[in-house]
Coordinates of C-alpha atoms and ligand atoms in Angstrom, one line a residue:
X1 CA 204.9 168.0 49.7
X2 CA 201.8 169.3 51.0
X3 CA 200.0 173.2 49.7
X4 CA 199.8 175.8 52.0
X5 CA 195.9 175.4 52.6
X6 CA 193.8 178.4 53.5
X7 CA 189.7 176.8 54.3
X8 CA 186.7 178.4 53.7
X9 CA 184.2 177.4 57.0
X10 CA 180.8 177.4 55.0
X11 CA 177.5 179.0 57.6
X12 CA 175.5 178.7 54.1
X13 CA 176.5 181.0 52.2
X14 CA 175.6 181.5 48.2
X15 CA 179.3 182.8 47.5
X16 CA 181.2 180.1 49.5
X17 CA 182.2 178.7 46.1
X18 CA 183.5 182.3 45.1
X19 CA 184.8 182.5 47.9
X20 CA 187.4 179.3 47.5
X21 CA 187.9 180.2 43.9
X22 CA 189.2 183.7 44.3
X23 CA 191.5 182.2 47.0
X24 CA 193.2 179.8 44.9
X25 CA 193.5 182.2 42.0
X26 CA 196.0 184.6 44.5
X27 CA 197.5 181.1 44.1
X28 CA 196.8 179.6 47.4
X29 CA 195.2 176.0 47.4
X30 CA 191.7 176.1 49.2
X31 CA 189.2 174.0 50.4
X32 CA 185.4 174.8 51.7
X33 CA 184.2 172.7 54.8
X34 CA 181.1 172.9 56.7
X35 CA 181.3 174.8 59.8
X36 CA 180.3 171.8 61.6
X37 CA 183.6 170.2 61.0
X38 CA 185.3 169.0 64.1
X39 CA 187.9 171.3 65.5
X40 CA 190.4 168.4 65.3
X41 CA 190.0 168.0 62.0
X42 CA 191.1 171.6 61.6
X43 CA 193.6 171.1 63.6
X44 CA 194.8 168.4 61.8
X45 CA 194.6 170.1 58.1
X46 CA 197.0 172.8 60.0
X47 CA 195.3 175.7 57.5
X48 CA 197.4 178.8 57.5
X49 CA 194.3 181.2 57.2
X50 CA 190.8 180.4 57.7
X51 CA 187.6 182.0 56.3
X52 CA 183.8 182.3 57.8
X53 CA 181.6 182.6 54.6
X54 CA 178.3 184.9 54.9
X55 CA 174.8 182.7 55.3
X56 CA 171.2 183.6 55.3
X57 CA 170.8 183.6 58.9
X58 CA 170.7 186.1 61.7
X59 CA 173.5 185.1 64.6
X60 CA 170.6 185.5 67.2
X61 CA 168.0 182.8 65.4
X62 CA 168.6 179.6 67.3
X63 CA 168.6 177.4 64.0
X64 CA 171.7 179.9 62.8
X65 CA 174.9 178.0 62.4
X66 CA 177.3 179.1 65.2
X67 CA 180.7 178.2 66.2
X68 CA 182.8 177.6 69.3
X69 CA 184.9 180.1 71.0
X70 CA 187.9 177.4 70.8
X71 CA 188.8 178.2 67.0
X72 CA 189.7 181.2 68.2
X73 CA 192.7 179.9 70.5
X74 CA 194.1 178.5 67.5
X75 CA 196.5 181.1 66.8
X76 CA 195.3 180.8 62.9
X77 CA 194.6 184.1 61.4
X78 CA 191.0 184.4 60.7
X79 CA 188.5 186.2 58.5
X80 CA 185.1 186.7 58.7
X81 CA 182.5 187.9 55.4
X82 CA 179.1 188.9 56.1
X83 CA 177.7 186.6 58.4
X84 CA 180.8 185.8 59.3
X85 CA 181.6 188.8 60.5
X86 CA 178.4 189.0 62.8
X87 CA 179.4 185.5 64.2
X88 CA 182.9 186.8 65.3
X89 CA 181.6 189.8 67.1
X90 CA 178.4 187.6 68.8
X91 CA 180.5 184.8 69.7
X92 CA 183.0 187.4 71.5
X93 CA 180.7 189.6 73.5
X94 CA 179.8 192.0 70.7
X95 CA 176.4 193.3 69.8
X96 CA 174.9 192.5 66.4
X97 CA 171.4 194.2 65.9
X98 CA 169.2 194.5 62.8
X99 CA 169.7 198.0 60.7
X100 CA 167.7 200.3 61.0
X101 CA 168.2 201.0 57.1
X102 CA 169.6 197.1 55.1
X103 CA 172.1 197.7 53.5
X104 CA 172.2 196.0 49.7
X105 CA 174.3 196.7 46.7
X106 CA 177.4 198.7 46.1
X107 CA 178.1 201.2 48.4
X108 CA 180.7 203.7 49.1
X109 CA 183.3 202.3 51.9
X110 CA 185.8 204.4 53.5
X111 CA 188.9 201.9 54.9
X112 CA 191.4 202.8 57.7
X113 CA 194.5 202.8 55.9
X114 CA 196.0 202.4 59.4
X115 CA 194.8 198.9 60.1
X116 CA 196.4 195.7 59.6
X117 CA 193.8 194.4 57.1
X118 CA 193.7 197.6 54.5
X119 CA 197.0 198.9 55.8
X120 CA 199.3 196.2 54.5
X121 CA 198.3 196.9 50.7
X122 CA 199.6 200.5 50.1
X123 CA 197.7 200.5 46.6
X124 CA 194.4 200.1 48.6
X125 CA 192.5 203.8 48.5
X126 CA 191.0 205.4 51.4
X127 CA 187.0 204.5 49.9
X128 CA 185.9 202.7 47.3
X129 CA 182.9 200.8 46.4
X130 CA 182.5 197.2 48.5
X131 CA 179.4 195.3 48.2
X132 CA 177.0 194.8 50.7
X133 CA 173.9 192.6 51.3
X134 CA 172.7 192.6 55.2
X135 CA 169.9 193.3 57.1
X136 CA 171.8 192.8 60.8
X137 CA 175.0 194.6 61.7
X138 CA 177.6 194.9 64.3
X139 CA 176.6 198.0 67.0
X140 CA 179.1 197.1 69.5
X141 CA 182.8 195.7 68.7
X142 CA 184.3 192.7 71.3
X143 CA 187.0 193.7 73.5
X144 CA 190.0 194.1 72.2
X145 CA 188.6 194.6 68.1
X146 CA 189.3 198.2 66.4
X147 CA 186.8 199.9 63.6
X148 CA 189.1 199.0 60.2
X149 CA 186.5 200.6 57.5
X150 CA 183.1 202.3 57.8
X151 CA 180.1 203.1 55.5
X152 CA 177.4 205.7 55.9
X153 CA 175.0 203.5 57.9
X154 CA 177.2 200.8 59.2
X155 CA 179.9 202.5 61.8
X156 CA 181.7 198.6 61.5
X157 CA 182.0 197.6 57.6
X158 CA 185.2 195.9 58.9
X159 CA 187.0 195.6 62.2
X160 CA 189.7 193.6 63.6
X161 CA 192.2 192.6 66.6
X162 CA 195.2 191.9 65.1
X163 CA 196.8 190.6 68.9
X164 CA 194.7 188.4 67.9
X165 CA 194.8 188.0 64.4
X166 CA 191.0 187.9 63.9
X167 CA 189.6 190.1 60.6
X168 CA 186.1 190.5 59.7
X169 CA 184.2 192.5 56.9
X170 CA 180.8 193.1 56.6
X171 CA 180.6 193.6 52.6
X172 CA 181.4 190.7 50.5
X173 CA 185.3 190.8 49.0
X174 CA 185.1 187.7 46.8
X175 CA 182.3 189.4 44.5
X176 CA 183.6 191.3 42.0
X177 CA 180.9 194.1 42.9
X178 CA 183.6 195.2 45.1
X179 CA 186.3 196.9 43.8
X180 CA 189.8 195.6 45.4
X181 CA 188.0 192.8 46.9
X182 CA 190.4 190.2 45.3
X183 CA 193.5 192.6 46.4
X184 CA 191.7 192.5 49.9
X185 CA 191.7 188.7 49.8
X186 CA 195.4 188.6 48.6
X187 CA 196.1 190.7 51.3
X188 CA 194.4 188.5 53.7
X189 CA 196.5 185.3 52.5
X190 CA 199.8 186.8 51.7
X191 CA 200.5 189.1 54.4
X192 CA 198.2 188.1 57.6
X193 CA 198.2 184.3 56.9
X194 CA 202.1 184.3 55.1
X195 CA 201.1 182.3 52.3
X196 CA 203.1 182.1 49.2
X197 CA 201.5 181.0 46.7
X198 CA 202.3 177.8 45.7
X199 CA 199.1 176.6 44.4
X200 CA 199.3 176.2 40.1
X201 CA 198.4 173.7 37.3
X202 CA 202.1 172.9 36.9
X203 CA 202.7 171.5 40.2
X204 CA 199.2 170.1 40.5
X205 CA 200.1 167.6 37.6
X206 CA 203.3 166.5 38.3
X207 CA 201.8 165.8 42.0
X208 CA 198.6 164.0 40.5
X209 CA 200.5 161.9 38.1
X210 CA 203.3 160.6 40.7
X211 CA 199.8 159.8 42.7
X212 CA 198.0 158.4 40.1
X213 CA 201.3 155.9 39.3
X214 CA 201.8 154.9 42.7
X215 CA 197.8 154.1 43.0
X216 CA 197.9 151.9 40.0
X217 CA 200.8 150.3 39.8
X218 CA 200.2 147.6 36.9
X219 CA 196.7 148.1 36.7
X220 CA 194.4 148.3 34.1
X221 CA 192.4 151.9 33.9
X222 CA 189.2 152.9 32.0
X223 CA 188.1 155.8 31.0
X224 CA 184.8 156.8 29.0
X225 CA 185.7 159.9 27.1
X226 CA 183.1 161.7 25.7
X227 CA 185.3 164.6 24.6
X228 CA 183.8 166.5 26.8
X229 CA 186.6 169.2 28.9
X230 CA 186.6 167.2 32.2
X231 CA 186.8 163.3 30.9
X232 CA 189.8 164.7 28.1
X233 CA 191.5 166.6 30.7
X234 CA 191.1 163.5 32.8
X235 CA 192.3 161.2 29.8
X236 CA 195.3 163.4 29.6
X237 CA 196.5 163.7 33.4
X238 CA 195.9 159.6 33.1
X239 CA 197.7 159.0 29.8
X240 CA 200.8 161.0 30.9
X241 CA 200.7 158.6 34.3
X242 CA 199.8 155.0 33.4
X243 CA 200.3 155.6 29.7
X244 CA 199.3 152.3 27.9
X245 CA 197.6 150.9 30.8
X246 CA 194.6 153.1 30.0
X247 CA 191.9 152.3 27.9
X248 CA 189.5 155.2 27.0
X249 CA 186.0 154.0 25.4
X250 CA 184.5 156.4 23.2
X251 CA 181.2 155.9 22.5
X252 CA 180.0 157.9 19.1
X253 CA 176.3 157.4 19.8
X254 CA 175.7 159.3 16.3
X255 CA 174.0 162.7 17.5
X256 CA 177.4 164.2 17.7
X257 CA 178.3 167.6 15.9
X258 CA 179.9 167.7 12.4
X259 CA 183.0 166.4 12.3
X260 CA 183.0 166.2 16.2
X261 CA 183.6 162.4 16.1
X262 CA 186.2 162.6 14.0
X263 CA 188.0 165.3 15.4
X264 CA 187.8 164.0 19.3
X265 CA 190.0 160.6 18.0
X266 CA 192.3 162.8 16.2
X267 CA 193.1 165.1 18.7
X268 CA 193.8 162.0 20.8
X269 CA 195.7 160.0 18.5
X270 CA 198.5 161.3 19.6
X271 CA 198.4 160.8 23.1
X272 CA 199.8 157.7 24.5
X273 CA 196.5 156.0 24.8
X274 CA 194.2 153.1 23.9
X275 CA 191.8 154.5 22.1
X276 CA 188.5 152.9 21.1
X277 CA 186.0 154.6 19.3
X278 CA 182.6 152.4 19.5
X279 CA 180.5 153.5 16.7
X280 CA 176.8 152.9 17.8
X281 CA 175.2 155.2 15.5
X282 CA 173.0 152.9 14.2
X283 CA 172.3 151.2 16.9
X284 CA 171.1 154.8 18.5
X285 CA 169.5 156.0 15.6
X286 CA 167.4 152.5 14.9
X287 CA 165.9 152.8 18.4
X288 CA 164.8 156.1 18.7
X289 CA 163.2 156.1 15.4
X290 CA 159.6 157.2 16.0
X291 CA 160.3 158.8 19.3
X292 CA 159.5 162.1 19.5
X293 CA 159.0 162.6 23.4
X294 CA 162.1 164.7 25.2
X295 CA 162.1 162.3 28.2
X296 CA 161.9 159.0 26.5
X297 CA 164.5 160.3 23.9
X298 CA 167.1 161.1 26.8
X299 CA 165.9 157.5 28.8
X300 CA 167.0 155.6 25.4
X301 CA 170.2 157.1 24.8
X302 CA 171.4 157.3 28.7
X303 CA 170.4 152.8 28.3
X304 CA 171.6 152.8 25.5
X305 CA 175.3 154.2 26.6
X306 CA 175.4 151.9 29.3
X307 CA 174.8 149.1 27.1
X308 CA 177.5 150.1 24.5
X309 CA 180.0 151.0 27.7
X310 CA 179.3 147.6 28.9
X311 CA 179.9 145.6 26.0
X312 CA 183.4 147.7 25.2
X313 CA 184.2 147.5 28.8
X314 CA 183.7 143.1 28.9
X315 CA 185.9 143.0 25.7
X316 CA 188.9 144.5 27.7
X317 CA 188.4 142.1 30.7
X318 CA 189.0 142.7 34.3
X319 CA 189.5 146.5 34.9
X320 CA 190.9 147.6 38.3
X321 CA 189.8 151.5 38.0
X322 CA 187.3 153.4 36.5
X323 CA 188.3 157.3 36.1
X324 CA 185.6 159.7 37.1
X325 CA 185.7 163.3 35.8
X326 CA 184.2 164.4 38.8
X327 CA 184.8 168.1 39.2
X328 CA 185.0 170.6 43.3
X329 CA 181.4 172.0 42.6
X330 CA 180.2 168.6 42.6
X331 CA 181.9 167.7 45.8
X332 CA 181.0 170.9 47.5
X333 CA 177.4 170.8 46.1
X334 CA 176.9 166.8 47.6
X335 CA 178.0 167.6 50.5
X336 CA 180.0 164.4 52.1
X337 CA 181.5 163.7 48.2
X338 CA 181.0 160.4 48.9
X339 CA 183.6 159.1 46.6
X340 CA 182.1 155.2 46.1
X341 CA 179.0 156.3 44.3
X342 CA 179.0 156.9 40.8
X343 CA 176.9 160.0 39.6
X344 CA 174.8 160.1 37.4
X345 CA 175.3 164.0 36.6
X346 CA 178.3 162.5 34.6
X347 CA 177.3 162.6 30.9
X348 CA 174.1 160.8 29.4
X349 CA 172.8 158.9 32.4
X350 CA 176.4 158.0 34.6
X351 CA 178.3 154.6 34.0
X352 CA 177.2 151.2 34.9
X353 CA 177.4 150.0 38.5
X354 CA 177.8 146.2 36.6
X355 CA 181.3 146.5 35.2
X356 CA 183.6 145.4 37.7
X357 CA 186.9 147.4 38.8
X358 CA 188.4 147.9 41.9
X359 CA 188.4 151.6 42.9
X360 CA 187.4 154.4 41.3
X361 CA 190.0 157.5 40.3
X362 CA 189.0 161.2 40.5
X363 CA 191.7 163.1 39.8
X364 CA 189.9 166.4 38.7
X365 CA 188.0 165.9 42.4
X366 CA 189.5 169.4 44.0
X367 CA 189.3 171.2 40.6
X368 CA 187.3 174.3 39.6
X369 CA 185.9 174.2 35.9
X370 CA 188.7 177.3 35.3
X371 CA 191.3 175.5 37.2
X372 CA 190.5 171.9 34.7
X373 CA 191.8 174.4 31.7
X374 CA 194.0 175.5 32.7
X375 CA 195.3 172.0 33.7
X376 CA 193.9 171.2 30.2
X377 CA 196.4 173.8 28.4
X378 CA 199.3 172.7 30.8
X379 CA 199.1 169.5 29.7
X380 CA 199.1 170.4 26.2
X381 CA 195.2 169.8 25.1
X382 CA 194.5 171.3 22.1
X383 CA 192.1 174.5 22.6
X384 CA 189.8 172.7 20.5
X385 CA 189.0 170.5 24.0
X386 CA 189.9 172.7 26.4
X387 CA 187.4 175.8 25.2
X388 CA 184.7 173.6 24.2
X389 CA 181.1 175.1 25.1
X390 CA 179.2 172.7 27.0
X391 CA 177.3 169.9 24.9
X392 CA 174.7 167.6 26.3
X393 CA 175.2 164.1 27.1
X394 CA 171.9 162.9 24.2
X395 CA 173.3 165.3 21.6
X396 CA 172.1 166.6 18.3
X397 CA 168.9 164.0 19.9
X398 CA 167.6 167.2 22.3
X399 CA 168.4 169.4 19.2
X400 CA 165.7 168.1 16.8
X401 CA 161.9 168.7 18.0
X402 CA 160.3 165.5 17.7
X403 CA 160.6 162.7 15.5
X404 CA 164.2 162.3 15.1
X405 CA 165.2 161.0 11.2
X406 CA 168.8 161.0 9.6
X407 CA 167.7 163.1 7.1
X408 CA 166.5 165.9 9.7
X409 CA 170.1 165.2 11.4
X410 CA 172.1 166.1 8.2
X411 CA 170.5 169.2 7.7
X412 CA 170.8 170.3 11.5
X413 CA 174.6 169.3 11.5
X414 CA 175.2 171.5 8.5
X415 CA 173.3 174.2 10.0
X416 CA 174.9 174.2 13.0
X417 CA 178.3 174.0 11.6
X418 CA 177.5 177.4 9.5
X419 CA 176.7 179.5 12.4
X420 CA 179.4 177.8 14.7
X421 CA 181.6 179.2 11.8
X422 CA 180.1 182.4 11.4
X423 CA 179.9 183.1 15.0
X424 CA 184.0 182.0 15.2
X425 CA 184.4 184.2 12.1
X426 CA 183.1 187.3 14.4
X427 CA 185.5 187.0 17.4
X428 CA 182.3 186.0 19.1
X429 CA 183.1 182.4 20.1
X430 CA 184.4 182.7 24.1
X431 CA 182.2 185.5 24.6
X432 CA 178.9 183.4 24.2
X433 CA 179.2 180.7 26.6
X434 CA 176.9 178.3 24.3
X435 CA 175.8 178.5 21.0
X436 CA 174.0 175.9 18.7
X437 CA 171.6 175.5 16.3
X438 CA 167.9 173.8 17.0
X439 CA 165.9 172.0 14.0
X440 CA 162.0 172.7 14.9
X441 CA 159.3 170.4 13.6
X442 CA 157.4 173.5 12.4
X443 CA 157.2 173.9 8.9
X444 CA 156.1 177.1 6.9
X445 CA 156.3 178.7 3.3
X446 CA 158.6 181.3 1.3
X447 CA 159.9 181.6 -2.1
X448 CA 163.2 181.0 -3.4
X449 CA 164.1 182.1 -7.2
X450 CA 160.8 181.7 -8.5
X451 CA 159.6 179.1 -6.7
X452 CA 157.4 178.3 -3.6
X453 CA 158.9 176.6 -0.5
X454 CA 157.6 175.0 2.4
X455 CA 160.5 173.6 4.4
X456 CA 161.6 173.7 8.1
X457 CA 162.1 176.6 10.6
X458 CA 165.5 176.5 11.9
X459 CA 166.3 178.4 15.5
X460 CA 170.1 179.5 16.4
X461 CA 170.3 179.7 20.5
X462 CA 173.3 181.5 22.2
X463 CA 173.2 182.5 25.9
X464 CA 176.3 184.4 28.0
X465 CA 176.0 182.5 31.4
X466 CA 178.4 181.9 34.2
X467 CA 176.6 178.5 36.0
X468 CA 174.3 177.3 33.5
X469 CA 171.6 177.4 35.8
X470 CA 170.3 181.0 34.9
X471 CA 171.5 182.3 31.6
X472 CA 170.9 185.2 29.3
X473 CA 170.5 185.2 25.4
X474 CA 173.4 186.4 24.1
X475 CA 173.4 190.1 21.9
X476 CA 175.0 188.8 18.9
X477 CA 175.1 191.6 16.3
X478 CA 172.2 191.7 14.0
X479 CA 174.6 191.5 11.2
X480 CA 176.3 188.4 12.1
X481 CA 172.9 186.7 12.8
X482 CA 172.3 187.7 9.2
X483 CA 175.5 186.3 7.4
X484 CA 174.5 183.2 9.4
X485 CA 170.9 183.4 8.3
X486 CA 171.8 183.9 4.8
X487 CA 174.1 181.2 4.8
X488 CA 172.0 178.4 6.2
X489 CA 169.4 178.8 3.8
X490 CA 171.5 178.8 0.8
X491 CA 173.3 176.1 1.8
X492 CA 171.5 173.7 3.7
X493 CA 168.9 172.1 1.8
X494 CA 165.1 172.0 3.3
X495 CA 165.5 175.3 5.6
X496 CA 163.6 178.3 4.7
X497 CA 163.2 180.2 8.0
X498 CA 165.5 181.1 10.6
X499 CA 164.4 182.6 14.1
X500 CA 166.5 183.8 16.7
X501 CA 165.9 182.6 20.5
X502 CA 165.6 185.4 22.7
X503 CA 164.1 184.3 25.8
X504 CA 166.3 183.7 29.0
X505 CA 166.3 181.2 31.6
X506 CA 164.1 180.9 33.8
X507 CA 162.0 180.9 31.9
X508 CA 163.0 178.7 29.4
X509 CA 165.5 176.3 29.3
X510 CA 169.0 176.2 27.6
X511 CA 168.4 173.2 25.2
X512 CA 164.9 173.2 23.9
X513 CA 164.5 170.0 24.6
Ligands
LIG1 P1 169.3 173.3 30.4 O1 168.7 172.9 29.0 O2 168.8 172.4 31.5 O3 170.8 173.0 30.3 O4 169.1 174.7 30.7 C1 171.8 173.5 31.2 C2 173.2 173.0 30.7 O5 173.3 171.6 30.8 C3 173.5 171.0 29.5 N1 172.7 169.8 29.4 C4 173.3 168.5 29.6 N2 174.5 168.1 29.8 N3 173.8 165.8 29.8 C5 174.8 166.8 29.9 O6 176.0 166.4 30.1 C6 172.5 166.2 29.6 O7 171.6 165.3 29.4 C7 172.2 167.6 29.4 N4 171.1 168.3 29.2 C8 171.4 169.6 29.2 C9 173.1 172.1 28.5 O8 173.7 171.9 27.2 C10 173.4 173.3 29.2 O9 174.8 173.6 29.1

């Protein structure tokens, strides 16, 4: 049976992600399109709500993304944000002009608790703050559309003509800036577009796994698993489907964590899976001896990957799919999602185009990263996989400045392991979203017991982020960068310094190397 589908029409707007997200977490399945998409189409997907996101533009710049009056006839309940809500009144014979003062920020908003919109969520107050970020406005309403909420420069922070059942706010409701925005939304999908909410993990997998077995039939699937959250939630939802059919091919390129190798086949020995573990450290480690360059280290070890994937993938003979651990901000952020191609944003440098299969499976495809744990946890992952922090593709490789040698990977794996532990050990470990330890090349000299030193500098990284584009170095306590401190250099061997990173990104990076 098909979800109750609300869309999010997209004029360019930086929150149309947001925007689908907070959708499906009033539990209502959600999909963002391009405003461009055909009003058949639409027709077709039979949405119960639909939603104009905000964009850069101004309705009155001829390049600005604009809409046809026929969505309206539709008799689907819509609800325009920012721009959106510009677009509704222009399109309809209102007046949009630029403000005389922008608007930007939070800002006090005073909602009629008499309109359809506010009115059908009694614990909605009277004002509140909403955020705002525009520079044009509505000045005259379309026939027919009523004031629902006001602000002290904008007479039309929300209006609406519920005959027609169109809705339109000028602040942004998905942010979280705003308080009762998510109510607002709720409000939006539960009472104006009758939704129900029938949009959760538990029903995704059982849908996905009756799809996946019908797709497959008898076929043989492959997966590469680099422990990673998307390719084990991905193994899992596949396992509990085709069960022995799989094959997952883990390569351990040897710049894992400590332990990690280890602990990704056990928490997968369980599952009914084929599991191979390709151990290719040396293999790794013999070719980038001597490299010291970031580039050429990550060049090596994406070839090399393939290579390994190749080889394991040739041993199993003909494969009819190939799982992808594809995940919705990639398909949004590609635009079309054209499923055939295989990305390369995957892990070290994508998967061979050389190993013949069939088709390709996504089955993550319409996922949000939140929405893959939660899968992750339904399907009875171990938190271990589904909380990991994000770990690159290359590895411990991007973690050691320079030459790599296995004696400078020993002494990072312990001292990363130390202030993984010590960082666990202070409640701190889902409040940094990554944390790791980075072995410099820069060596300098103390004194330990009576002796002088001159060993390496080690650096501990943690940054709170939300994207992983920007990020922020995280405020760990002084005292448990201490314990941390303390403990590296007693029991790592050849570490005498330890620096924190403090420097965000931009402009740094998040991995020094
Ligand atoms: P940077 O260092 O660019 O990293 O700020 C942003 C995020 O991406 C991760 N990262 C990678 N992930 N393969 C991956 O799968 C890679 O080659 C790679 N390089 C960086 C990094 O850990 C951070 O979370």
């Amino acid at each position: 049976m098909q979800n109750e589908l609300v869309i999010v029409l997209d004029f360019g707007g930086q929150y149309n992600q947001l925007i689908a997200r907070r959708v499906r977490e009033c539990g209502v399945y959600c999909e963002v399109r391009s405003y461009k998409t055909p009003l058949d189409e639409i027709k077709k997907l039979a949405p119960k709500g639909i939603i104009f996101t905000g964009g850069p533009n101004s309705v009155y710049d001829e390049s600005s993304p604009h809409i046809g009056k026929e969505i309206f006839g539709l008799g689907i309940p819509i609800l325009g944000i920012c721009y959106g809500a510009q677009l509704i009144a222009y399109t309809l014979g209102g007046k949009v002009e630029t403000c005389t003062v922008s608007e930007y920020g939070k800002t006090e908003t005073f909602y009629n608790k008499h309109c359809r919109l506010f009115g059908s969520d009694p614990e909605l107050p009277a004002s509140a703050v909403s955020w705002m970020s525009h520079t044009d406005r509505v000045t005259v309403l379309p026939e027919g559309f009523t004031a629902a909420a006001h602000t002290k420069d904008c007479p039309f922070a929300a209006f609406e003509n519920t005959d027609r059942n169109i809705y339109a706010v000028q602040f942004h409701p998905e942010v979280n800036h705003t308080q009762y925005g998510i109510r607002m939304l709720n409000s939006f999908v539960k009472n104006i577009c009758y939704c129900k909410g029938d949009w959760n993990m538990r029903n995704y997998a059982q849908k996905t796994i009756e799809q996946i077995r019908e797709k497959v039939g008898n076929g043989k699937v492959l997966l590469a698993l680099s422990g990673g959250v998307d390719s084990s939630v991905a193994c899992a939802l596949l396992s509990k489907a085709v069960g022995d059919q799989l094959t997952c091919v883990f390569v351990d390129h040897g710049f894992m964590r400590k332990n990690e190798a280890d602990e990704v086949e056990e928490a997968f020995r369980d599952w009914n899976v084929k599991f191979i573990r390709a151990d290719a450290s040396e293999r790794f480690i013999s070719r980038l001896e001597g490299v010291s360059e970031p580039e050429s280290k990550r060049k090596i070890i994406g070839e090399e990957f393939i290579r390994v994937f190749e080889e394991e993938a040739k041993k199993i003979g003909a494969v009819d799919f190939l799982v992808q651990g594809t995940i919705y901000p990639d398909v949004i952020e590609s635009g079309t999602g054209d499923a055939a191609v295989i990305k390369s944003h995957h892990n070290v440098g994508g998967l061979p185009d050389c190993v013949d299969f069939k088709e390709i499976i996504e089955p993550l495809r319409m996922l949000f990263k939140d929405e893959v744990r939660k899968l992750g946890e339904e399907l009875g992952l171990p938190d271990y996989l589904v909380w990991r922090q994000p770990f690159p593709g290359p590895g411990l490789a991007i973690r050691i400045i320079g030459d790599i040698t296995r004696e400078k990977l020993n002494i990072l794996r312990d001292a990363d392991l130390i202030f993984r532990e010590e960082i666990a050990a202070a409640g701190l470990d889902r409040q940094i979203n990554q944390y790791f330890a980075v072995l410099t090349d820069m060596r300098s000299v103390g004194v330990m017991g009576d002796g002088r030193t001159y060993d390496y500098t080690l650096a501990l990284r943690g940054v709170t982020t939300t994207d992983f584009m920007t990020a922020d170095f995280a405020r760990i306590p002084y005292d448990v960068l201490e314990k941390a401190s303390i403990r590296i250099v007693n029991e790592v061997g050849n570490i005498n310094r330890v620096c924190y990173d403090i420097t965000s990104k931009p402009p740094a990076t998040i991995e020094w190397e």
